[in-house]
Short mmCIF file of C-alpha atoms (C1' of nucleotides) in Angstrom, two decimals:
data_model
loop_
_atom_site.label_atom_id
_atom_site.label_comp_id
_atom_site.label_asym_id
_atom_site.label_seq_id
_atom_site.Cartn_x
_atom_site.Cartn_y
_atom_site.Cartn_z
CA MET M 9 -0.31 0.14 0.00
CA PRO M 10 1.47 3.56 -0.72
CA GLU M 11 2.62 5.15 2.35
CA LEU M 12 5.15 8.19 2.59
CA PRO M 13 7.92 6.80 0.65
CA GLU M 14 5.96 5.69 -2.10
CA VAL M 15 3.74 8.70 -2.52
CA GLU M 16 6.98 10.55 -2.51
CA VAL M 17 8.50 8.39 -5.57
CA VAL M 18 5.15 9.45 -7.23
CA ARG M 19 5.53 13.22 -6.28
CA ARG M 20 8.71 13.27 -7.72
CA GLY M 21 7.46 11.47 -11.23
CA LEU M 22 4.87 14.29 -11.58
CA ALA M 23 7.40 16.93 -10.71
CA ASN M 24 9.44 15.25 -13.94
CA TRP M 25 6.90 14.35 -16.26
CA VAL M 26 3.96 16.23 -15.97
CA ALA M 27 4.95 20.07 -14.44
CA GLY M 28 4.49 22.62 -16.91
CA ARG M 29 2.42 20.67 -19.51
CA THR M 30 -1.35 22.22 -20.39
CA VAL M 31 -4.36 19.81 -19.67
CA ALA M 32 -6.27 19.36 -23.19
CA ASP M 33 -8.69 17.07 -22.23
CA VAL M 34 -10.33 14.92 -19.18
CA GLN M 35 -11.92 11.63 -19.06
CA VAL M 36 -13.53 10.42 -15.78
CA LEU M 37 -13.88 6.89 -16.31
CA HIS M 38 -15.42 5.80 -12.77
CA PRO M 39 -17.30 8.53 -10.82
CA ARG M 40 -16.32 7.23 -7.63
CA ALA M 41 -12.56 8.57 -8.56
CA VAL M 42 -13.81 11.96 -8.12
CA ARG M 43 -16.13 11.51 -5.21
CA ARG M 44 -14.55 14.39 -3.38
CA GLN M 45 -15.51 17.01 -6.09
CA PRO M 46 -18.58 18.23 -4.77
CA ALA M 47 -20.11 19.23 -8.02
CA GLY M 48 -19.10 16.08 -9.94
CA ALA M 49 -17.23 14.79 -12.58
CA GLU M 50 -18.15 17.11 -15.20
CA ASP M 51 -17.01 19.95 -12.95
CA PHE M 52 -13.81 18.25 -12.26
CA ALA M 53 -13.09 18.10 -15.82
CA ALA M 54 -14.03 21.39 -16.64
CA ARG M 55 -11.85 22.94 -13.78
CA LEU M 56 -8.79 21.20 -15.02
CA THR M 57 -9.43 21.71 -18.76
CA GLY M 58 -6.95 24.37 -20.10
CA THR M 59 -4.92 24.75 -16.90
CA THR M 60 -1.05 24.32 -16.71
CA LEU M 61 0.17 21.74 -14.10
CA GLY M 62 2.76 23.34 -11.48
CA SER M 63 5.36 21.15 -9.69
CA ALA M 64 3.34 18.66 -7.45
CA GLN M 65 3.60 18.72 -3.72
CA ARG M 66 3.34 16.32 -1.09
CA ARG M 67 2.06 16.18 2.57
CA GLY M 68 1.91 12.76 4.15
CA LYS M 69 0.09 10.59 1.72
CA TYR M 70 -1.67 13.48 -0.16
CA LEU M 71 -0.22 14.98 -3.53
CA TRP M 72 -1.33 18.44 -5.06
CA VAL M 73 -0.41 20.23 -8.01
CA PRO M 74 -0.93 23.78 -8.26
CA LEU M 75 -3.21 24.73 -11.51
CA ASP M 76 -1.90 27.88 -13.29
CA GLY M 77 -4.85 29.76 -15.31
CA THR M 78 -7.69 29.03 -13.20
CA GLY M 79 -7.14 32.07 -10.84
CA ALA M 80 -4.86 31.70 -7.82
CA GLY M 81 -4.98 29.05 -5.40
CA PHE M 82 -6.38 26.01 -6.85
CA SER M 83 -4.66 22.55 -7.24
CA LEU M 84 -5.64 19.14 -8.41
CA ILE M 85 -5.24 17.12 -5.15
CA GLY M 86 -4.91 13.36 -5.37
CA HIS M 87 -4.61 10.27 -2.73
CA LEU M 88 -3.60 6.84 -3.86
CA GLY M 89 -5.62 5.05 -1.04
CA MET M 90 -4.94 1.42 -1.13
CA SER M 91 -4.29 0.55 -4.83
CA GLY M 92 -4.15 3.92 -6.61
CA GLN M 93 -1.39 4.53 -9.34
CA LEU M 94 -0.47 7.52 -11.20
CA LEU M 95 0.98 6.34 -14.66
CA VAL M 96 2.55 8.63 -17.45
CA GLN M 97 1.79 6.39 -20.25
CA ASP M 98 1.87 6.68 -24.26
CA ALA M 99 -1.40 7.16 -25.92
CA SER M 100 -0.79 3.55 -27.87
CA VAL M 101 -0.64 1.59 -24.50
CA PRO M 102 -4.12 -0.14 -24.37
CA ASP M 103 -6.32 1.22 -21.43
CA GLU M 104 -5.78 -0.35 -18.05
CA THR M 105 -8.62 -2.61 -16.34
CA TYR M 106 -9.03 -0.12 -13.69
CA LEU M 107 -8.21 3.14 -15.41
CA ARG M 108 -10.55 5.68 -13.71
CA VAL M 109 -9.13 9.15 -15.00
CA ARG M 110 -7.36 10.00 -17.76
CA LEU M 111 -5.72 13.66 -18.63
CA ARG M 112 -4.31 14.32 -22.28
CA PHE M 113 -1.81 17.28 -22.85
CA GLU M 114 -1.76 20.09 -25.42
CA ASP M 115 1.82 18.97 -26.26
CA GLY M 116 0.32 15.61 -27.44
CA GLY M 117 3.02 13.81 -25.31
CA ARG M 118 2.05 11.10 -22.77
CA GLU M 119 -1.09 10.84 -20.94
CA LEU M 120 -1.40 11.01 -17.16
CA ARG M 121 -3.67 7.86 -15.98
CA PHE M 122 -4.93 7.55 -12.63
CA VAL M 123 -5.60 3.72 -12.16
CA ASP M 124 -7.13 2.25 -8.98
CA GLN M 125 -8.47 -1.05 -8.42
CA ARG M 126 -10.10 -0.81 -5.21
CA THR M 127 -11.35 2.80 -5.81
CA PHE M 128 -10.09 4.15 -2.29
CA GLY M 129 -8.06 6.60 -3.73
CA GLY M 130 -9.32 9.67 -5.66
CA LEU M 131 -8.88 12.98 -7.32
CA ALA M 132 -10.23 16.48 -7.12
CA VAL M 133 -9.84 20.13 -8.05
CA GLU M 134 -9.94 22.05 -4.85
CA GLU M 135 -8.99 25.81 -3.74
CA ALA M 136 -6.17 26.37 -1.19
CA GLU M 137 -6.35 27.23 2.33
CA ASP M 138 -7.04 30.96 2.68
CA GLY M 139 -3.69 32.61 3.10
CA ASP M 140 -1.67 29.51 3.37
CA PRO M 141 1.61 30.59 1.54
CA GLU M 142 1.99 26.84 0.78
CA GLY M 143 -0.79 26.46 -0.87
CA THR M 144 -2.19 23.59 0.93
CA PRO M 145 -5.76 22.57 -0.19
CA VAL M 146 -8.58 23.05 2.13
CA SER M 147 -9.51 19.10 2.64
CA ILE M 148 -5.98 18.51 3.92
CA ALA M 149 -5.49 21.38 6.28
CA HIS M 150 -6.06 18.91 9.12
CA ILE M 151 -3.32 16.68 7.93
CA ALA M 152 -0.23 16.72 10.41
CA ARG M 153 3.30 17.38 8.61
CA ASP M 154 5.18 14.46 8.00
CA PRO M 155 8.49 13.43 9.45
CA LEU M 156 10.30 14.20 6.14
CA ASP M 157 8.94 17.88 6.24
CA PRO M 158 11.71 20.16 7.43
CA ARG M 159 9.05 22.15 9.67
CA PHE M 160 8.08 18.89 11.51
CA ASP M 161 8.34 19.86 15.30
CA ASP M 162 9.88 16.91 16.98
CA GLY M 163 9.49 18.35 20.38
CA ALA M 164 5.73 19.17 19.66
CA PHE M 165 5.01 15.74 18.39
CA ALA M 166 6.74 14.13 21.33
CA ALA M 167 4.75 16.20 23.62
CA ALA M 168 1.09 15.66 21.97
CA LEU M 169 2.30 11.72 21.77
CA ARG M 170 2.49 11.46 25.29
CA ALA M 171 -0.57 13.83 25.96
CA ARG M 172 -2.90 11.24 24.07
CA ARG M 173 -4.90 8.75 25.82
CA THR M 174 -4.68 5.91 23.27
CA THR M 175 -2.27 3.54 22.35
CA VAL M 176 1.01 3.95 20.46
CA LYS M 177 0.20 2.41 17.11
CA ARG M 178 -3.22 3.95 16.92
CA ALA M 179 -1.27 7.14 17.37
CA LEU M 180 1.22 6.57 14.71
CA LEU M 181 -1.66 6.05 12.12
CA ASP M 182 -3.27 9.22 13.48
CA GLN M 183 -2.71 11.46 10.40
CA THR M 184 -3.66 14.67 12.37
CA LEU M 185 -0.75 13.87 14.97
CA ILE M 186 1.72 12.70 12.32
CA SER M 187 1.18 11.93 8.81
CA GLY M 188 2.66 9.64 6.14
CA VAL M 189 2.96 6.39 8.46
CA GLY M 190 0.67 3.36 7.44
CA ASN M 191 0.45 -0.08 8.74
CA ILE M 192 3.67 -1.36 7.09
CA TYR M 193 6.11 1.51 8.49
CA ALA M 194 3.93 1.73 11.89
CA ASP M 195 4.96 -2.11 12.44
CA GLU M 196 8.50 -1.41 11.33
CA ALA M 197 8.91 1.65 13.58
CA LEU M 198 7.61 -0.21 16.44
CA TRP M 199 10.11 -3.05 16.12
CA ARG M 200 12.98 -1.01 15.78
CA ALA M 201 11.98 0.68 18.92
CA LYS M 202 11.22 -2.54 20.51
CA LEU M 203 7.59 -1.38 21.50
CA HIS M 204 4.60 -3.29 21.54
CA TYR M 205 1.67 -1.59 19.49
CA ASP M 206 -0.89 -1.68 22.36
CA ARG M 207 1.64 0.22 24.63
CA PRO M 208 -0.26 3.34 26.04
CA THR M 209 0.93 6.50 24.60
CA ALA M 210 0.90 8.25 28.23
CA THR M 211 3.50 5.70 29.52
CA LEU M 212 6.23 6.65 27.00
CA THR M 213 8.95 8.60 28.48
CA ARG M 214 10.26 11.50 26.39
CA PRO M 215 13.23 9.80 25.12
CA GLN M 216 11.15 6.51 24.12
CA ALA M 217 8.95 9.17 22.13
CA ALA M 218 11.74 10.77 20.55
CA LEU M 219 13.28 7.24 19.58
CA LEU M 220 10.04 6.03 18.28
CA LEU M 221 9.91 9.11 15.87
CA GLY M 222 13.69 8.89 14.88
CA HIS M 223 13.08 5.12 13.92
CA ALA M 224 9.92 6.09 11.83
CA ARG M 225 11.89 8.77 9.95
CA GLU M 226 14.75 6.50 9.43
CA VAL M 227 12.79 3.53 8.08
CA MET M 228 10.84 5.55 5.59
CA THR M 229 13.81 7.25 4.56
CA ALA M 230 15.48 4.14 3.84
CA ALA M 231 12.18 2.84 2.03
CA LEU M 232 12.36 6.17 -0.22
CA ALA M 233 16.05 5.56 -1.23
CA VAL M 234 15.18 2.17 -2.28
CA GLY M 235 11.87 3.15 -4.10
CA GLY M 236 13.53 5.83 -5.75
CA THR M 237 15.97 3.57 -7.68
CA SER M 238 13.05 1.84 -9.33
CA PHE M 239 11.52 4.87 -11.00
CA ASP M 240 12.92 5.60 -14.15
CA SER M 241 11.23 6.61 -17.47
CA LEU M 242 7.83 5.48 -18.82
CA TYR M 243 6.13 5.31 -15.32
CA VAL M 244 5.62 7.66 -12.44
CA ASN M 245 6.41 4.66 -10.47
CA VAL M 246 6.89 1.21 -11.99
CA ASN M 247 4.31 -0.87 -10.45
CA GLY M 248 2.17 1.50 -8.07
CA GLU M 249 3.87 0.06 -5.32
CA SER M 250 7.31 1.68 -6.21
CA GLY M 251 9.95 -0.57 -4.78
CA TYR M 252 8.55 -0.85 -1.17
CA PHE M 253 8.75 -4.97 -2.11
CA SER M 254 12.44 -4.64 -2.08
CA LEU M 255 12.71 -3.09 1.15
CA ASP M 256 13.83 -5.45 3.71
CA LEU M 257 11.11 -5.63 6.10
CA ASP M 258 11.92 -6.81 9.78
CA ALA M 259 8.34 -7.08 11.03
CA TYR M 260 5.30 -6.52 8.42
CA GLY M 261 4.48 -9.90 6.83
CA ARG M 262 6.83 -11.72 8.55
CA GLU M 263 4.65 -13.99 10.64
CA HIS M 264 6.41 -17.24 11.91
CA GLU M 265 9.96 -16.11 10.38
CA PRO M 266 12.50 -15.42 12.98
CA CYS M 267 13.08 -12.00 14.28
CA ARG M 268 16.33 -10.70 12.94
CA ARG M 269 17.34 -9.63 16.61
CA CYS M 270 16.56 -12.46 18.60
CA GLY M 271 15.23 -15.40 16.35
CA THR M 272 11.79 -15.57 18.13
CA PRO M 273 8.97 -16.30 15.44
CA ILE M 274 7.31 -13.14 14.62
CA ARG M 275 3.68 -13.00 15.50
CA ARG M 276 0.68 -11.75 13.80
CA ALA M 277 -2.30 -10.24 15.77
CA ALA M 278 -5.51 -9.21 14.57
CA TRP M 279 -5.72 -5.47 15.35
CA MET M 280 -8.52 -2.81 14.64
CA ASN M 281 -9.68 -5.11 11.54
CA ARG M 282 -6.18 -5.66 10.29
CA SER M 283 -2.83 -7.03 11.46
CA SER M 284 -0.13 -5.98 13.74
CA TYR M 285 3.20 -7.97 13.34
CA PHE M 286 5.72 -7.80 16.09
CA CYS M 287 8.21 -10.05 18.15
CA PRO M 288 6.80 -11.22 21.26
CA ARG M 289 10.21 -11.06 23.05
CA CYS M 290 11.46 -7.84 21.69
CA GLN M 291 7.94 -6.00 21.87
CA ARG M 292 6.50 -7.01 25.06
CA VAL M 293 2.83 -6.51 25.73
CA PRO M 294 2.22 -3.90 28.36
CA ARG M 295 1.11 -5.06 31.95
CA SER M 296 -1.81 -3.06 32.09
CA ARG M 297 -3.83 -0.15 30.51
"C1'" DC O 23 -13.45 17.67 22.02
"C1'" DA O 24 -11.06 13.21 21.80
"C1'" DA O 25 -11.30 8.69 20.88
"C1'" DG O 26 -12.55 4.44 18.89
"C1'" DG O 27 -15.51 1.88 15.36
"C1'" DC O 28 -18.08 1.34 10.92
"C1'" DT O 29 -17.82 1.70 6.16
"C1'" DC O 30 -16.39 1.93 1.67
"C1'" DC O 31 -13.89 -1.26 -2.40
"C1'" DT O 32 -12.39 -5.59 -5.27
"C1'" DG O 33 -9.44 -9.36 -6.12
"C1'" DA O 34 -6.95 -13.56 -4.20
"C1'" DT O 35 -7.16 -17.38 -1.52
"C1'" DA O 36 -8.88 -20.81 1.73
"C1'" DG O 37 -12.34 -24.00 3.13
"C1'" DC O 38 -16.18 -26.88 2.44
"C1'" DT R 19 -17.22 -27.09 -9.42
"C1'" DG R 20 -19.14 -23.31 -7.05
"C1'" DC R 21 -20.31 -20.98 -3.34
"C1'" DT R 22 -19.14 -18.30 0.96
"C1'" DA R 23 -15.85 -16.38 4.59
"C1'" DT R 24 -11.79 -13.65 5.11
"C1'" DC R 25 -8.27 -10.52 4.44
"C1'" DA R 26 -5.82 -6.14 2.11
"C1'" DG R 27 -6.50 -1.13 4.61
"C1'" DG R 28 -6.65 4.88 4.65
"C1'" DA R 29 -9.81 8.25 5.98
"C1'" DG R 30 -14.00 10.25 6.27
"C1'" DC R 31 -17.79 9.90 8.98
"C1'" DC R 32 -20.46 8.83 12.83
"C1'" DT R 33 -21.25 7.58 17.64
"C1'" DT R 34 -19.98 7.65 22.43
#
DNA sequence: CAAGGCTCCTGATAGC
DNA sequence: TGCTATCAGGAGCCTT
């Protein structure tokens, strides 16, 4: 699933391949892909057609591309959900089975295609938050900065984490506290920090909170370095998962395999209608709530 | 207001 | 063979 590193690879791809190009034509092939557009698919297409795309921005798992020529402050905003891909494709390439939106450009070059099997992702054209110099679209104003953002405040995060009355993995997945972290990198960061996913945040010491943040930042930075190599010419990313398969995961998806620290088999636990992978020896269950 | 749970969606896979 | 159940899970929305 695309988390911060995968989305950053896509952002770079957009910046390289579509920035500066003018939209000639927009096709919405599945209405759900633009469900965040209040006035619907036709309005989405109309707002995009004739605009020139700027350089893609990212916050957490959200992307946005500033639009010139529609008046100030509008952007094409996107989220990949679980299975979304943004592909830069030659027009001669047959339509993908789950092609949802197609953008053609006035230069007649490669198309931008939004492909999404499970339709949790989506696109919209949206105005910027009033007076925001970064042009952040209104619907993501509530999303926290991510740990790769130079303006992320480590101290404020540690304090906010410890002030929460919840458990640590829930907090890591809360995009209003820290953005960009999904199920995979949450499990990886917790493994590195030797913390159990159900550890109450209020019991973390300040150094533990700082270490956890450091591990989250490190694992996503390492994944980005790997994902970046798999991205070259035709596609914004190669396969929509952009190389996260090649990252050496220590916990996620490794049920029954030995912990790389202590050899104890990694365990998978049902957790919030999904899974948590952890080492039962390195990441001890908290004694009480 | 914070926290937690439900739901959207489709395909792969397991089990009977 | 063909059906049903389960799992994958981000985030908006609703309830408590």
